[in-house]
């Protein structure tokens, strides 16, 4: 019986055959409690929700995954906002329209006018085709109908008792070879 051992396999053009493989993973975890003012009708980068990656090929895809925990100063903001991503400062995701646009809405955990003690959350993903080998910084972002304060990883009240949650937010970028 024979064993074939190689360091790499190249296609007929001399290119490495890495199609569909994860080439690198970059991850940022944010567990500090904070707040951020969000203006109305502007896609805004979320504080501390960014990750930088340098693709190894212009054909690579970047799989983005983000998770946010927190609360809005006004409960209705959760119903009128959309989570998304920015590639550097450029919006990526759903078609830009005159309506509120993005990838997904935050999830409301408690149906009541409770902007104080119960966090909302969001978990969204997007497959980007940046077509570059330059360094890219991706940001978790939000587009919201009216100005609001977002509280990250905490409730508005942020009391140190069992009724006031604290969480962890994160963003991940995975380069996938094509």
CSV table of C-alpha atoms in Angstrom, one decimal:
chain,number,residue,atom,x,y,z
A,1,UNK,CA,0.0,0.0,0.0
A,2,UNK,CA,1.2,3.5,-0.8
A,3,UNK,CA,0.9,6.8,1.0
A,4,UNK,CA,0.8,10.1,-0.8
A,5,UNK,CA,2.0,13.1,1.2
A,6,UNK,CA,2.1,16.7,-0.2
A,7,UNK,CA,2.5,20.2,1.2
A,8,UNK,CA,-0.1,21.7,-1.2
A,9,UNK,CA,-2.0,20.9,-4.4
A,10,UNK,CA,-2.1,23.5,-7.2
A,11,UNK,CA,-4.6,23.7,-10.0
A,12,UNK,CA,-3.5,23.7,-13.7
A,13,UNK,CA,-2.8,27.5,-13.5
A,14,UNK,CA,-0.5,27.1,-10.5
A,15,UNK,CA,-3.0,28.4,-8.0
A,16,UNK,CA,-3.5,26.9,-4.5
A,17,UNK,CA,-6.8,25.0,-4.4
A,18,UNK,CA,-8.4,26.4,-1.2
A,19,UNK,CA,-12.0,26.6,-2.4
A,20,UNK,CA,-14.5,26.6,0.4
A,21,UNK,CA,-12.0,26.4,3.2
A,22,UNK,CA,-11.8,28.8,6.2
A,23,UNK,CA,-8.5,30.6,5.8
A,24,UNK,CA,-8.6,32.9,8.8
A,25,UNK,CA,-10.9,34.0,11.6
A,26,UNK,CA,-10.9,37.4,13.4
A,27,UNK,CA,-13.0,37.9,16.5
A,28,UNK,CA,-13.8,40.8,18.9
A,29,UNK,CA,-15.7,40.2,22.1
A,30,UNK,CA,-17.1,43.2,24.0
A,31,UNK,CA,-18.3,42.7,27.6
A,32,UNK,CA,-18.0,46.2,29.0
A,33,UNK,CA,-21.3,47.9,29.8
A,34,UNK,CA,-21.7,51.3,28.0
A,35,UNK,CA,-24.2,53.6,26.2
A,36,UNK,CA,-24.2,55.2,22.8
A,37,UNK,CA,-26.3,58.0,21.2
A,38,UNK,CA,-27.7,56.9,17.9
A,39,UNK,CA,-29.0,59.5,15.4
A,40,UNK,CA,-32.2,59.0,13.4
A,41,UNK,CA,-32.2,57.5,9.9
A,42,UNK,CA,-28.4,57.1,9.7
A,43,UNK,CA,-26.6,53.8,9.5
A,44,UNK,CA,-24.3,54.1,12.6
A,45,UNK,CA,-21.4,51.8,13.7
A,46,UNK,CA,-22.0,50.3,17.1
A,47,UNK,CA,-19.3,51.2,19.6
A,48,UNK,CA,-16.7,48.4,20.2
A,49,UNK,CA,-18.3,46.1,17.6
A,50,UNK,CA,-15.6,46.0,15.0
A,51,UNK,CA,-13.1,43.5,13.6
A,52,UNK,CA,-10.3,43.9,11.1
A,53,UNK,CA,-9.3,41.3,8.5
A,54,UNK,CA,-7.0,41.3,5.5
A,55,UNK,CA,-8.2,38.9,2.8
A,56,UNK,CA,-5.5,36.8,1.2
A,57,UNK,CA,-7.3,36.8,-2.2
A,58,UNK,CA,-9.6,39.1,-4.1
A,59,UNK,CA,-11.8,36.1,-4.7
A,60,UNK,CA,-12.3,35.4,-1.0
A,61,UNK,CA,-15.7,35.7,0.7
A,62,UNK,CA,-15.9,37.1,4.2
A,63,UNK,CA,-18.6,35.5,6.5
A,64,UNK,CA,-19.6,38.0,9.1
A,65,UNK,CA,-21.4,37.1,12.4
A,66,UNK,CA,-22.5,39.5,15.1
A,67,UNK,CA,-24.3,39.3,18.4
A,68,UNK,CA,-25.5,42.3,20.4
A,69,UNK,CA,-27.1,42.4,23.8
A,70,UNK,CA,-28.5,45.6,25.4
A,71,UNK,CA,-31.4,47.8,25.7
A,72,UNK,CA,-32.9,50.9,24.0
A,73,UNK,CA,-33.8,54.0,26.0
A,74,UNK,CA,-37.2,53.8,24.2
A,75,UNK,CA,-38.8,50.4,23.7
A,76,UNK,CA,-40.4,51.4,20.4
A,77,UNK,CA,-36.8,51.8,19.0
A,78,UNK,CA,-36.5,48.0,18.9
A,79,UNK,CA,-39.5,47.8,16.5
A,80,UNK,CA,-38.2,50.6,14.2
A,81,UNK,CA,-34.6,49.6,13.8
A,82,UNK,CA,-32.5,47.3,11.6
A,83,UNK,CA,-29.1,45.8,12.4
A,84,UNK,CA,-26.5,45.5,9.7
A,85,UNK,CA,-22.8,45.9,8.9
A,86,UNK,CA,-20.4,48.5,7.6
A,87,UNK,CA,-17.4,47.6,5.5
A,88,UNK,CA,-15.0,50.4,6.6
A,89,UNK,CA,-17.6,53.2,6.4
A,90,UNK,CA,-19.7,51.7,3.6
A,91,UNK,CA,-23.1,50.1,4.4
A,92,UNK,CA,-23.4,46.4,3.2
A,93,UNK,CA,-26.5,44.3,3.3
A,94,UNK,CA,-30.1,44.8,2.1
A,95,UNK,CA,-31.0,47.3,-0.6
A,96,UNK,CA,-30.9,50.9,0.5
A,97,UNK,CA,-34.4,52.4,0.2
A,98,UNK,CA,-36.3,55.2,1.7
A,99,UNK,CA,-37.6,52.8,4.3
A,100,UNK,CA,-35.7,51.5,7.3
A,101,UNK,CA,-33.2,49.0,5.8
A,102,UNK,CA,-30.8,46.4,7.2
A,103,UNK,CA,-30.2,42.7,7.7
A,104,UNK,CA,-32.5,42.0,10.7
A,105,UNK,CA,-34.4,43.6,13.5
A,106,UNK,CA,-33.4,43.4,17.2
A,107,UNK,CA,-35.4,40.8,19.2
A,108,UNK,CA,-37.7,42.2,21.9
A,109,UNK,CA,-37.6,39.9,25.0
A,110,UNK,CA,-40.5,41.4,26.9
A,111,UNK,CA,-43.6,42.9,25.4
A,112,UNK,CA,-44.3,45.9,27.6
A,113,UNK,CA,-43.3,49.5,27.8
A,114,UNK,CA,-40.2,48.4,29.7
A,115,UNK,CA,-37.2,50.5,28.8
A,116,UNK,CA,-35.2,49.9,32.0
A,117,UNK,CA,-34.8,46.3,33.1
A,118,UNK,CA,-35.1,43.8,30.2
A,119,UNK,CA,-32.5,43.6,27.4
A,120,UNK,CA,-33.1,43.2,23.7
A,121,UNK,CA,-30.8,41.2,21.5
A,122,UNK,CA,-29.7,40.6,17.9
A,123,UNK,CA,-27.8,38.0,16.1
A,124,UNK,CA,-27.1,38.6,12.4
A,125,UNK,CA,-24.8,37.4,9.7
A,126,UNK,CA,-23.8,38.4,6.1
A,127,UNK,CA,-21.6,36.9,3.4
A,128,UNK,CA,-19.5,39.7,1.9
A,129,UNK,CA,-17.5,39.7,-1.4
A,130,UNK,CA,-15.1,42.6,-0.8
A,131,UNK,CA,-12.9,41.9,-3.9
A,132,UNK,CA,-9.7,43.2,-2.2
A,133,UNK,CA,-6.5,42.2,-0.4
A,134,UNK,CA,-6.4,45.4,1.6
A,135,UNK,CA,-7.2,45.5,5.3
A,136,UNK,CA,-10.9,45.9,6.0
A,137,UNK,CA,-12.6,46.9,9.2
A,138,UNK,CA,-16.1,45.6,9.6
A,139,UNK,CA,-18.5,47.2,12.1
A,140,UNK,CA,-21.8,46.0,13.5
A,141,UNK,CA,-24.2,48.8,12.7
A,142,UNK,CA,-27.8,50.0,13.3
A,143,UNK,CA,-30.2,52.0,11.3
A,144,UNK,CA,-33.1,53.5,13.3
A,145,UNK,CA,-36.1,55.6,12.6
A,146,UNK,CA,-35.7,58.0,15.6
A,147,UNK,CA,-32.8,59.1,17.7
A,148,UNK,CA,-32.2,57.0,20.7
A,149,UNK,CA,-29.7,55.9,23.3
A,150,UNK,CA,-28.5,52.3,23.0
A,151,UNK,CA,-27.2,50.6,26.1
A,152,UNK,CA,-24.6,47.9,25.3
A,153,UNK,CA,-24.4,44.7,27.4
A,154,UNK,CA,-26.7,46.1,30.0
A,155,UNK,CA,-30.2,47.4,30.8
A,156,UNK,CA,-31.0,51.1,30.9
A,157,UNK,CA,-31.2,51.0,34.7
A,158,UNK,CA,-28.2,48.7,35.1
A,159,UNK,CA,-28.9,47.8,38.7
A,160,UNK,CA,-26.7,45.1,40.2
A,161,UNK,CA,-29.7,42.8,41.0
A,162,UNK,CA,-31.2,39.6,39.4
A,163,UNK,CA,-33.9,41.5,37.4
A,164,UNK,CA,-31.3,43.5,35.4
A,165,UNK,CA,-29.4,41.5,32.9
A,166,UNK,CA,-25.8,42.0,31.7
A,167,UNK,CA,-24.5,40.4,28.5
A,168,UNK,CA,-21.7,40.0,26.0
A,169,UNK,CA,-21.6,41.3,22.4
A,170,UNK,CA,-19.2,40.1,19.7
A,171,UNK,CA,-18.4,40.3,16.0
A,172,UNK,CA,-16.5,37.7,13.9
A,173,UNK,CA,-15.1,37.7,10.3
A,174,UNK,CA,-14.1,34.5,8.6
A,175,UNK,CA,-12.3,34.5,5.3
A,176,UNK,CA,-13.5,31.7,3.0
A,177,UNK,CA,-11.3,30.7,0.1
A,178,UNK,CA,-13.0,30.6,-3.3
